[in-house]
Amino acid sequence: MIETGSLYDRWQLMGEGHDTTSTALLFTLMLLANHQEEQNKAFEECFRIFGTSKRTATMSDLAEMKYLESCIKESLRLYPPVYYISRSCDEPLYLKNYKCPPGIDCGILIIDLHRRSDQFVEPMRFRPERFMEEPTWHPFAYIPFSAGHRNCIGQKFAMMEMKLVLSAVLRKYRLLPVTKPQDIRFILDIILRPKDPIYVKFEERFTI
């Protein structure tokens, strides 16, 4: 028997990740539509795994989707749904010429951190391959799910969700660009939201 508190935790895990995961999917679809070479690589990976089968992806299938996972990670780098977090200092923090005493709240603008040229080569370029190579950036320069003891407990679940959805879409449709990355404007909200709708054209594939 599941206790009431335990059941709530499970629903909380599902519910609280809804907006962030759907937003991440939106930006990933848009990026793949605008980068046909990368989209083709992700599709070819799916085709190697599934062939012409229409079966549902299994856990072992998801584990094989290395390139698709890199596409998701690169999308999360450029467009982190949780683009801002704050943390309270429990001990003195020194930032160059500044000292933050204990009890001070520090804001971390993740979207800016992810686009720093001193951490990422060609930071504004969508290049999933960077996540298939040895990292050259600081471990805390890429934190789409936060980091440390307060990181997102649902990050593995979210990655599985996104790989499941994106692989299903790519197996059936070719994504064509409508909205361009350079045209996107954001509004201030709890999560990263576009000011205007983002559009992607879905063209049915006839090879599978």
N, CA and C of each residue as an Amber inpcrd file, in Angstrom:
protein
   624
   0.8460000  -1.1940000   0.0000000   0.0000000   0.0000000   0.0000000
   0.8870000   1.2520000   0.0000000   0.5590000   2.2230000  -0.8520000
   1.3300000   3.4620000  -0.9510000   0.7560000   4.4960000  -0.0080000
   1.5990000   5.0590000   0.8250000   1.1410000   6.0910000   1.7450000
   0.7710000   7.3540000   0.9810000  -0.1110000   8.1440000   1.5780000
  -0.5920000   9.3600000   0.9170000   0.5570000  10.2890000   0.5400000
   1.4920000  10.4890000   1.4390000   2.6270000  11.3630000   1.1670000
   3.4710000  10.8700000   0.0110000   3.6930000   9.5610000  -0.0680000
   4.4790000   8.9940000  -1.1530000   3.7790000   9.1700000  -2.4870000
   2.4720000   8.9780000  -2.4930000   1.6970000   9.1370000  -3.7220000
   1.7720000  10.5760000  -4.2120000   1.6780000  11.5110000  -3.2930000
   1.7680000  12.9320000  -3.6580000   3.1130000  13.2490000  -4.2830000
   4.1740000  12.6710000  -3.7350000   5.4930000  12.9220000  -4.2770000
   5.5960000  12.4630000  -5.7250000   4.9700000  11.3330000  -6.0400000
   5.0220000  10.8220000  -7.4050000   4.2610000  11.7340000  -8.3620000
   3.0900000  12.1970000  -7.9320000   2.3190000  13.1160000  -8.7630000
   3.0280000  14.4580000  -8.8880000   3.6990000  14.8590000  -7.8240000
   4.4430000  16.1200000  -7.8560000   5.5730000  16.0370000  -8.8750000
   6.2530000  14.8950000  -8.9100000   7.3390000  14.6940000  -9.8630000
   6.8250000  14.8150000 -11.2920000   5.6510000  14.2300000 -11.5560000
   5.0620000  14.2810000 -12.8980000   4.5790000  15.6900000 -13.2260000
   3.8430000  16.2970000 -12.2860000   3.1920000  17.5760000 -12.5540000
   4.1420000  18.7350000 -12.6720000   5.1120000  18.8090000 -11.7560000
   6.0020000  19.9660000 -11.7420000   6.9650000  19.9730000 -12.9230000
   7.1510000  18.8280000 -13.5600000   8.0220000  18.7880000 -14.7240000
   7.2860000  18.9930000 -16.0290000   5.9840000  19.2360000 -15.9570000
   5.1840000  19.3300000 -17.1850000   5.5700000  20.5330000 -18.0350000
   5.5410000  21.7260000 -17.4490000   5.8540000  22.9480000 -18.2000000
   7.2990000  22.9720000 -18.6810000   8.2110000  22.5830000 -17.8170000
   9.6280000  22.6410000 -18.1850000   9.9450000  21.6540000 -19.3110000
   9.4010000  20.4470000 -19.2310000   9.6670000  19.4440000 -20.2620000
   9.0380000  19.8310000 -21.5900000   7.8020000  20.3110000 -21.5540000
   7.1390000  20.7090000 -22.8010000   7.8520000  21.8970000 -23.4480000
   8.3510000  22.8170000 -22.6320000   9.1050000  23.9520000 -23.1680000
  10.4150000  23.4880000 -23.7900000  11.0930000  22.5640000 -23.1340000
  12.3380000  22.0180000 -23.6830000  12.0790000  21.3060000 -25.0080000
  10.9780000  20.5730000 -25.0950000  10.6200000  19.9000000 -26.3460000
  10.3550000  20.9110000 -27.4550000   9.6670000  21.9790000 -27.1150000
   9.3530000  23.0230000 -28.0910000  10.6240000  23.5930000 -28.7180000
  11.5840000  23.9650000 -27.8840000  12.8180000  24.5520000 -28.3970000
  13.6620000  23.5210000 -29.1540000  13.6550000  22.2760000 -28.7060000
  14.4240000  21.2410000 -29.4020000  13.8540000  20.9680000 -30.7820000
  12.5370000  20.8940000 -30.8930000  11.9010000  20.7050000 -32.2020000
  12.2380000  21.8620000 -33.1390000  12.1870000  23.0740000 -32.6160000
  12.4990000  24.2510000 -33.4220000  13.9480000  24.2140000 -33.9070000
  14.8770000  23.8520000 -33.0230000  16.2840000  23.8010000 -33.3990000
  16.5510000  22.7120000 -34.4290000  15.9530000  21.5480000 -34.2540000
  16.1390000  20.4680000 -35.2240000  15.5590000  20.8400000 -36.5840000
  14.4300000  21.5500000 -36.5790000  13.8280000  21.9950000 -37.8380000
  14.7450000  22.9670000 -38.5730000  15.4630000  23.7770000 -37.8210000
  16.3450000  24.7790000 -38.4160000  17.7460000  24.2530000 -38.7110000
  18.0260000  23.0270000 -38.2980000  19.3470000  22.4360000 -38.5290000
  19.1440000  21.0380000 -39.1120000  18.9910000  20.9870000 -40.4200000
  18.6350000  19.7460000 -41.1020000  19.7110000  18.6650000 -40.9770000
  20.9720000  19.0470000 -41.0040000  22.0370000  18.0450000 -40.8930000
  21.9690000  17.3300000 -39.5480000  21.7890000  18.0780000 -38.4890000
  21.6900000  17.4850000 -37.1570000  20.4090000  16.6540000 -37.0300000
  19.3280000  17.1510000 -37.6210000  18.0800000  16.3850000 -37.5940000
  18.2490000  15.0460000 -38.3210000  18.9360000  15.0640000 -39.4610000
  19.1600000  13.8280000 -40.2130000  19.9820000  12.8290000 -39.4070000
  20.9760000  13.3220000 -38.6870000  21.7910000  12.4310000 -37.8520000
  20.9410000  11.7910000 -36.7580000  20.0600000  12.5780000 -36.1560000
  19.1830000  12.0410000 -35.1110000  18.2150000  11.0210000 -35.6950000
  17.6910000  11.3070000 -36.8850000  16.7840000  10.3630000 -37.5440000
  17.5070000   9.0670000 -37.8950000  18.7200000   9.1850000 -38.4440000
  19.4890000   7.9940000 -38.8130000  19.7870000   7.1290000 -37.5970000
  20.0400000   7.7570000 -36.4650000  20.2550000   7.0120000 -35.2270000
  18.9950000   6.2410000 -34.8620000  17.8450000   6.9040000 -34.9530000
  16.5750000   6.2290000 -34.6570000  16.3320000   5.0850000 -35.6320000
  16.6720000   5.2990000 -36.9000000  16.4570000   4.2580000 -37.9070000
  17.3450000   3.0510000 -37.6380000  18.5750000   3.2870000 -37.1710000
  19.4610000   2.1730000 -36.8240000  18.8810000   1.3560000 -35.6780000
  18.2020000   2.0240000 -34.7720000  17.6420000   1.3380000 -33.6000000
  16.3550000   0.6060000 -33.9460000  15.4730000   1.2670000 -34.7000000
  14.1320000   0.7220000 -34.9370000  13.9310000   0.1180000 -36.3220000
  14.7430000   0.5210000 -37.2920000  14.4990000   0.0750000 -38.6530000
  13.1370000   0.5680000 -39.1160000  12.3740000  -0.3110000 -39.7570000
  11.0290000   0.0530000 -40.2210000   9.9500000  -0.3160000 -39.2080000
  10.3730000  -0.8290000 -38.0500000   9.4060000  -1.2150000 -37.0140000
   8.6810000   0.0110000 -36.4620000   7.4280000  -0.1900000 -36.0960000
   6.6430000   0.8860000 -35.4860000   6.4460000   0.6580000 -33.9870000
   7.2850000  -0.2100000 -33.4250000   7.1410000  -0.5370000 -32.0110000
   7.4840000   0.6570000 -31.1260000   6.9750000   0.5950000 -29.9020000
   7.2690000   1.6320000 -28.9130000   8.6940000   1.4630000 -28.3900000
   9.3530000   2.5480000 -28.1230000  10.7260000   2.5070000 -27.6150000
  10.7820000   1.8730000 -26.2310000  11.8190000   1.0910000 -26.0080000
  12.0630000   0.4790000 -24.7050000  13.1630000   1.2550000 -23.9840000
  13.4030000   0.8850000 -22.7430000  14.4700000   1.5400000 -21.9790000
  15.8280000   1.3300000 -22.6420000  16.0600000   0.1330000 -23.1840000
  17.3390000  -0.1230000 -23.8490000  17.4620000   0.6970000 -25.1340000
  16.3330000   0.9230000 -25.8190000  16.3460000   1.7860000 -27.0080000
  16.7550000   3.2060000 -26.6280000  16.1420000   3.7170000 -25.5650000
  16.4400000   5.0820000 -25.1210000  17.9190000   5.2340000 -24.7660000
  18.4900000   4.1910000 -24.1810000  19.9030000   4.2440000 -23.7900000
  20.8240000   4.3270000 -25.0050000  20.3590000   3.8480000 -26.1620000
  21.1640000   3.8780000 -27.3850000  21.1090000   5.2250000 -28.0990000
  20.1970000   6.0840000 -27.7060000  19.9930000   7.3600000 -28.4130000
  20.9980000   8.4140000 -27.9430000  22.2600000   8.1660000 -28.2270000
  23.3260000   9.0550000 -27.7570000  23.2940000  10.4040000 -28.4670000
  23.1090000  10.3730000 -29.7850000  23.1190000  11.6430000 -30.5200000
  21.8760000  12.4660000 -30.2050000  20.7240000  11.8070000 -30.1300000
  19.4970000  12.5280000 -29.7910000  19.6160000  13.1570000 -28.4070000
  20.2250000  12.4410000 -27.4830000  20.4330000  12.9970000 -26.1400000
  21.3300000  14.2300000 -26.2010000  22.3380000  14.1940000 -27.0620000
  23.2160000  15.3540000 -27.2230000  22.4590000  16.5420000 -27.8110000
  21.5190000  16.2590000 -28.7190000  20.6830000  17.3310000 -29.2800000
  19.8480000  17.9840000 -28.1800000  19.3090000  17.1650000 -27.3060000
  18.5010000  17.6820000 -26.1960000  19.3700000  18.5150000 -25.2570000
  20.5430000  18.0050000 -24.9340000  21.4450000  18.7340000 -24.0330000
  21.8550000  20.0800000 -24.6260000  22.1010000  20.0940000 -25.9330000
  22.4920000  21.3460000 -26.5780000  21.3240000  22.3260000 -26.6060000
  20.1180000  21.8150000 -26.7970000  18.9270000  22.6660000 -26.7300000
  18.7560000  23.2420000 -25.3250000  18.9870000  22.4140000 -24.3100000
  18.8920000  22.8760000 -22.9240000  19.9850000  23.8930000 -22.5950000
  21.0960000  23.8040000 -23.2880000  22.1530000  24.7980000 -23.0850000
  21.7140000  26.1570000 -23.6370000  21.1920000  26.1510000 -24.8500000
  20.7920000  27.4020000 -25.4890000  19.4940000  27.9710000 -24.9300000
  18.5750000  27.0810000 -24.5750000  17.2580000  27.5190000 -24.0970000
  16.8670000  26.7500000 -22.8320000  17.5410000  26.9980000 -21.7190000
  17.1870000  26.2860000 -20.4790000  15.8160000  26.7300000 -19.9760000
  14.8510000  25.8250000 -19.8400000  13.5140000  26.2220000 -19.3570000
  13.5720000  26.9500000 -18.0170000  14.3800000  26.4400000 -17.1030000
  14.6130000  27.1490000 -15.8340000  15.8670000  27.9940000 -16.0460000
  15.6510000  29.2330000 -16.4540000  16.7580000  30.0800000 -16.8920000
  17.3790000  30.8840000 -15.7560000  16.7580000  30.8430000 -14.5750000
  17.2500000  31.6360000 -13.4430000  16.9750000  30.8820000 -12.1490000
  17.9600000  30.8300000 -11.2780000  17.7710000  30.2580000  -9.9460000
  18.4520000  31.1740000  -8.9340000  18.0910000  31.0380000  -7.6800000
  18.7730000  31.7870000  -6.6180000  19.1410000  30.8290000  -5.4940000
  20.2060000  31.1400000  -4.8250000  20.6900000  30.3230000  -3.7130000
  21.1280000  31.2490000  -2.5750000  20.9010000  30.8100000  -1.3520000
  21.3360000  31.5580000  -0.1750000  22.7070000  31.0660000   0.2580000
  23.6020000  32.0030000   0.5170000  24.9520000  31.6440000   0.9660000
  24.9040000  31.2210000   2.4360000  25.4370000  30.0640000   2.7330000
  25.5230000  29.6490000   4.1340000  26.9300000  29.8620000   4.6890000
  27.8130000  30.3830000   3.8460000  29.1560000  30.7560000   4.2700000
  29.6410000  31.8700000   3.3430000  30.6890000  32.5920000   3.6970000
  31.1580000  33.6940000   2.8420000  31.5110000  33.2070000   1.4360000
  31.1130000  33.9930000   0.4490000  31.3920000  33.6690000  -0.9480000
  32.1700000  34.8270000  -1.5680000  33.3010000  34.5180000  -2.1750000
  34.1430000  35.5490000  -2.7760000  34.0610000  35.4620000  -4.2970000
  33.6410000  36.5560000  -4.9180000  33.5300000  36.6500000  -6.3720000
  34.4000000  37.8120000  -6.8450000  35.6020000  37.4920000  -7.2930000
  36.5800000  38.5100000  -7.6870000  36.7500000  39.5240000  -6.5520000
  36.3040000  40.7720000  -6.7460000  36.4940000  41.8100000  -5.7270000
  35.3060000  41.9470000  -4.7850000  34.3650000  41.0230000  -4.8780000
  33.1600000  41.1190000  -4.0590000  33.1070000  39.9890000  -3.0340000
  32.5980000  40.3460000  -1.8720000  32.4020000  39.3470000  -0.8270000
  30.9150000  39.2910000  -0.4950000  30.3410000  38.0920000  -0.6070000
  28.9340000  37.8870000  -0.2460000  28.8960000  37.2410000   1.1370000
  28.3770000  37.9290000   2.1370000  28.3290000  37.3610000   3.4860000
  27.2630000  36.2760000   3.5930000  27.3300000  35.4380000   4.6090000
  26.2980000  34.4180000   4.8130000  24.9110000  35.0510000   4.9230000
  23.9250000  34.3680000   4.3560000  22.5550000  34.8610000   4.3980000
  22.1430000  35.6530000   3.1800000  23.1070000  36.0300000   2.3560000
  22.8160000  36.7850000   1.1310000  22.2740000  35.8310000   0.0590000
  21.2630000  36.2680000  -0.6700000  20.7460000  35.4910000  -1.7980000
  21.5080000  35.8600000  -3.0630000  21.9940000  34.8600000  -3.7620000
  22.7200000  35.0710000  -5.0180000  21.8830000  34.5600000  -6.1880000
  21.7170000  35.4050000  -7.2010000  20.9770000  35.0120000  -8.3930000
  21.9150000  34.4720000  -9.4580000  21.5110000  33.4020000 -10.1050000
  22.3140000  32.7780000 -11.1590000  21.4900000  32.7790000 -12.4390000
  21.9350000  33.5330000 -13.4350000  21.2460000  33.6030000 -14.7170000
  21.7990000  32.4870000 -15.6090000  21.1200000  31.3560000 -15.5910000
  21.6180000  30.1570000 -16.2610000  21.7570000  30.3580000 -17.7640000
  20.7910000  31.0390000 -18.3790000  20.8450000  31.2140000 -19.8330000
  22.0790000  32.0080000 -20.2460000  22.5020000  32.9510000 -19.4250000
  23.7200000  33.7130000 -19.7180000  24.9520000  32.8530000 -19.4770000
  24.9360000  32.0930000 -18.4010000  26.0420000  31.1950000 -18.0720000
  26.2820000  30.1990000 -19.2080000  25.1950000  29.6740000 -19.7780000
  25.2890000  28.6720000 -20.8420000  25.8080000  29.2370000 -22.1640000
  25.8040000  30.5550000 -22.2810000  26.1940000  31.1730000 -23.5550000
  27.5130000  31.9430000 -23.4530000  28.2910000  31.6480000 -22.4430000
  29.5560000  32.3520000 -22.2360000  30.6210000  31.8310000 -23.1910000
  31.2670000  32.7620000 -23.8740000  32.2870000  32.3830000 -24.8510000
  33.5650000  31.8730000 -24.1930000  33.7660000  32.1910000 -22.9120000
  34.9470000  31.6700000 -22.2270000  34.7330000  30.2410000 -21.7330000
  33.5250000  29.7190000 -21.8950000  33.2230000  28.3560000 -21.4860000
  32.8870000  27.4520000 -22.6770000  32.2250000  28.0250000 -23.6770000
  31.7690000  27.2270000 -24.8190000  32.2750000  27.8300000 -26.1270000
  32.8690000  26.9820000 -26.9560000  33.3060000  27.4110000 -28.2830000
  32.0680000  27.6710000 -29.1390000  32.0440000  28.7930000 -29.8150000
  30.8790000  29.1970000 -30.6200000  29.5920000  29.0150000 -29.8110000
  29.4480000  29.7660000 -28.7450000  28.3560000  29.5310000 -27.7920000
  26.9550000  29.6700000 -28.3670000  26.7790000  30.4570000 -29.4200000
  25.4470000  30.6500000 -29.9830000  25.1240000  29.6450000 -31.0830000
  26.0590000  28.7770000 -31.3810000  25.8480000  27.7830000 -32.4350000
  25.2540000  26.5040000 -31.8480000  24.2720000  25.9460000 -32.5500000
  23.6870000  24.6580000 -32.1670000  24.6140000  23.5540000 -32.6690000
  25.3610000  22.9610000 -31.7490000  26.3280000  21.9250000 -32.1150000
  26.2630000  20.7950000 -31.0970000  25.3680000  19.8230000 -31.3160000
  25.1870000  18.7220000 -30.3600000  26.4580000  17.9310000 -30.1000000
  27.3640000  17.9040000 -31.0870000  28.5850000  17.1070000 -30.9470000
  29.4230000  17.5150000 -29.7430000  29.2590000  18.7360000 -29.2750000
  30.0620000  19.1750000 -28.1240000  29.7920000  18.2930000 -26.8970000
  28.5940000  17.6940000 -26.8340000  28.2590000  16.8350000 -25.6970000
  28.6450000  15.3770000 -25.9250000  29.2620000  15.1040000 -27.0700000
  29.7870000  13.7650000 -27.3340000  31.3080000  13.7810000 -27.2450000
  31.8450000  14.9410000 -26.9320000  33.2850000  15.1200000 -26.7860000
  33.6250000  15.3470000 -25.3100000  34.8970000  15.3520000 -25.0130000
  35.3340000  15.6320000 -23.6420000  34.9780000  17.0760000 -23.2940000
  34.2800000  17.3050000 -22.1830000  33.8850000  18.6790000 -21.8300000
  35.1000000  19.5830000 -21.6360000  35.0040000  20.7870000 -22.1790000
  36.0680000  21.7780000 -22.0060000  35.6220000  22.8970000 -21.0720000
  34.3760000  22.8500000 -20.6260000  33.8270000  23.9010000 -19.7810000
  33.8640000  23.4900000 -18.3090000  33.7180000  24.4560000 -17.4470000
  33.6690000  24.2070000 -16.0050000  32.4460000  23.3450000 -15.6920000
  32.5660000  22.4070000 -14.7290000  31.4310000  21.5300000 -14.4060000
  30.1490000  22.2750000 -14.0520000  30.2810000  23.4890000 -13.4920000
  29.0930000  24.2540000 -13.1230000  28.7440000  25.3350000 -14.1520000
  29.3330000  25.2380000 -15.3510000  28.9790000  26.1770000 -16.4230000
  27.7730000  25.6860000 -17.2130000  27.4120000  24.4130000 -17.0160000
  26.2420000  23.8390000 -17.6920000  25.3470000  23.2180000 -16.6220000
  24.2560000  23.9130000 -16.2950000  23.4010000  23.4580000 -15.1900000
  21.9130000  23.6230000 -15.5310000  21.4270000  22.9850000 -16.5950000
  20.0050000  23.1280000 -16.9420000  19.0710000  22.5530000 -15.8820000
  19.5950000  21.6400000 -15.0610000  18.8020000  21.0610000 -13.9760000
  19.3320000  21.5010000 -12.6130000  20.0200000  22.6440000 -12.5810000
  20.7110000  23.1150000 -11.3900000  21.8650000  22.1540000 -11.0860000
  22.4090000  22.2020000  -9.8810000  23.5430000  21.3540000  -9.5330000
  23.6530000  21.2530000  -8.0220000  24.4270000  20.2890000  -7.5790000
  24.6260000  20.1260000  -6.1410000  23.4530000  19.4480000  -5.4590000
  23.3300000  19.7030000  -4.1560000  22.3050000  19.0220000  -3.3640000
  20.8960000  19.4450000  -3.7340000  20.7380000  20.5880000  -4.3540000
  19.4040000  21.1060000  -4.6900000  19.0910000  20.9500000  -6.1740000
  19.7450000  20.0270000  -6.8380000  19.4690000  19.8620000  -8.2630000
  18.1140000  19.1770000  -8.4800000  17.6690000  19.1770000  -9.7190000
  16.3470000  18.6380000 -10.0540000  16.3350000  17.1210000  -9.9060000
  15.4260000  16.6110000  -9.0770000  15.3640000  15.1620000  -8.8620000
  14.7240000  14.4470000 -10.0500000  14.1000000  15.2030000 -10.9390000
  13.4080000  14.5780000 -12.0680000  14.1700000  14.6340000 -13.3720000
  15.4730000  14.9580000 -13.3370000  16.1920000  15.1730000 -14.5930000
  16.3090000  13.9080000 -15.4340000  16.5250000  12.7520000 -14.8240000
  16.6180000  11.5110000 -15.6050000  15.2660000  11.1540000 -16.2130000
  14.2050000  11.3740000 -15.4400000  12.8580000  11.1210000 -15.9430000
  12.5440000  12.0630000 -17.1010000  12.9120000  13.3340000 -16.9640000
  12.6670000  14.3210000 -18.0200000  13.4110000  13.9530000 -19.2980000
  14.6500000  13.5030000 -19.1730000  15.4270000  13.1190000 -20.3520000
  14.7930000  11.9150000 -21.0430000  14.3060000  10.9570000 -20.2720000
  13.6290000   9.8050000 -20.8700000  12.3690000  10.2320000 -21.6050000
  11.5910000  11.1200000 -20.9840000  10.3780000  11.6450000 -21.6240000
  10.7010000  12.2930000 -22.9640000  11.6980000  13.1530000 -22.9730000
  12.0280000  13.9020000 -24.1830000  12.5640000  12.9890000 -25.2810000
  13.3850000  12.0210000 -24.9150000  13.8960000  11.0890000 -25.9190000
  12.7710000  10.2370000 -26.4910000  11.8350000   9.8560000 -25.6500000
  10.6970000   9.0550000 -26.1010000   9.8530000   9.8390000 -27.1020000
   9.5270000  11.0830000 -26.7600000   8.6880000  11.9140000 -27.6340000
   9.4150000  12.2670000 -28.9230000  10.6430000  12.7430000 -28.8180000
  11.3730000  13.1920000 -30.0040000  11.6740000  12.0480000 -30.9640000
  12.0230000  10.8880000 -30.4360000  12.2920000   9.7490000 -31.3220000
  11.0250000   9.3260000 -32.0540000   9.8830000   9.3760000 -31.3690000
   8.6130000   9.0330000 -32.0130000   8.2760000  10.0280000 -33.1220000
   8.5340000  11.3010000 -32.8730000   8.2610000  12.3390000 -33.8790000
   9.1890000  12.1800000 -35.0790000  10.4810000  12.0200000 -34.8310000
  11.4490000  11.9440000 -35.9230000  11.2570000  10.7100000 -36.7830000
  10.7930000   9.6290000 -36.1990000  10.5540000   8.4100000 -36.9710000
   9.4200000   8.5880000 -37.9710000   8.5130000   9.4910000 -37.6890000
   7.3290000   9.6600000 -38.5380000   7.3480000  10.9390000 -39.3640000
   8.0240000  11.9640000 -38.8710000   7.9670000  13.2660000 -39.5440000
   9.3520000  13.8700000 -39.7620000   9.4730000  14.5870000 -40.8670000
  10.6110000  15.4740000 -41.0690000  10.1860000  16.8580000 -40.5860000
  11.0470000  17.5040000 -39.8320000  10.7440000  18.8260000 -39.2910000
  11.3030000  19.8940000 -40.2200000  10.4710000  20.8550000 -40.5720000
  10.8770000  21.9380000 -41.4580000  10.7340000  23.2730000 -40.7390000
  11.6510000  24.2060000 -41.0040000  11.6620000  25.4610000 -40.2420000
  10.5440000  26.4150000 -40.6300000   9.9950000  27.0530000 -39.6350000
   9.0680000  28.1690000 -39.8150000   9.5950000  29.3310000 -38.9710000
   9.5700000  29.1480000 -37.6520000  10.1670000  30.1380000 -36.7490000
  11.6830000  29.9750000 -36.7380000  12.4000000  31.0760000 -36.8590000
  13.8610000  31.0680000 -36.8270000  14.3500000  31.4240000 -35.4200000
  15.4590000  30.8270000 -34.9710000  15.9900000  31.1500000 -33.6380000
  16.2210000  32.6440000 -33.4250000  16.6990000  33.3280000 -34.4560000
  17.0090000  34.7540000 -34.3100000  15.7620000  35.6250000 -34.1720000
  14.6010000  35.0690000 -34.4740000  13.3560000  35.8430000 -34.3790000
  12.6550000  35.7010000 -33.0260000  13.1670000  34.8260000 -32.1760000
  12.4970000  34.5470000 -30.8990000  12.7690000  35.6630000 -29.8970000
  11.7140000  36.1230000 -29.2610000  11.8090000  37.0870000 -28.1700000
  11.1690000  36.4460000 -26.9420000  11.7160000  36.7600000 -25.7720000
  11.2510000  36.1130000 -24.5480000  10.4550000  37.0680000 -23.6670000
   9.6260000  36.4920000 -22.8200000   8.9220000  37.2560000 -21.7990000
   9.3700000  36.7550000 -20.4350000   9.3350000  37.6380000 -19.4490000
   9.7200000  37.2550000 -18.0920000   8.6270000  36.3970000 -17.4730000
   8.9980000  35.2260000 -17.0550000   8.0600000  34.2970000 -16.4280000
   8.8690000  33.3710000 -15.5330000   8.1750000  32.4520000 -14.8710000
   8.8850000  31.5080000 -14.0070000   9.8230000  30.6440000 -14.8330000
   9.3710000  30.2530000 -16.0320000  10.2290000  29.5060000 -16.9350000
  10.4150000  30.3030000 -18.2220000  11.3500000  29.8680000 -19.0520000
  11.6580000  30.5640000 -20.2990000  10.5050000  30.3910000 -21.2890000
   9.8780000  31.4920000 -21.6460000   8.7330000  31.4280000 -22.5640000
   8.9370000  32.4030000 -23.7280000   8.5640000  31.9750000 -24.9480000
   8.6400000  32.8910000 -26.0810000   7.4900000  33.8850000 -26.0500000
   7.7570000  35.1030000 -26.4950000   6.7190000  36.1310000 -26.5400000
   5.6280000  35.7590000 -27.5420000   6.0490000  35.1910000 -28.6660000
   5.1150000  34.7840000 -29.7180000   5.1900000  33.2720000 -29.9110000
   4.1550000  32.6730000 -30.4980000   4.1770000  31.2210000 -30.7240000
   5.3640000  30.8030000 -31.5950000   5.8800000  29.6250000 -31.3270000
   6.9440000  29.0450000 -32.1440000   6.3110000  27.9890000 -33.0480000
   6.5980000  28.0860000 -34.3380000   5.9890000  27.1740000 -35.3030000
   7.0420000  26.2820000 -35.9480000   6.6610000  25.0270000 -36.1610000
   7.4810000  24.0450000 -36.8710000   6.5590000  23.3020000 -37.8340000
   7.0170000  23.0870000 -39.0490000   6.2200000  22.3390000 -40.0230000
   6.5680000  20.8590000 -39.9490000   5.5440000  20.0090000 -39.8800000
   5.7370000  18.5650000 -39.8270000   5.4100000  17.9810000 -41.2060000
   6.3790000  17.3290000 -41.8210000   6.1800000  16.6900000 -43.1230000
   6.3190000  15.1820000 -42.9410000   5.2900000  14.4440000 -43.2960000
   5.2940000  12.9990000 -43.0560000   6.3890000  12.3170000 -43.8670000
   7.0940000  11.4180000 -43.2170000   8.1300000  10.6460000 -43.8980000
   7.4740000   9.4600000 -44.6010000   8.0470000   9.0580000 -45.7250000
   7.5030000   7.9140000 -46.4490000   8.5060000   6.7770000 -46.5400000
   9.6110000   6.9170000 -45.7910000  10.6440000   5.8830000 -45.8350000
  10.4190000   4.8060000 -44.7990000   9.5310000   5.0600000 -43.8150000
   9.2620000   4.0420000 -42.8030000   7.7630000   3.9120000 -42.6170000
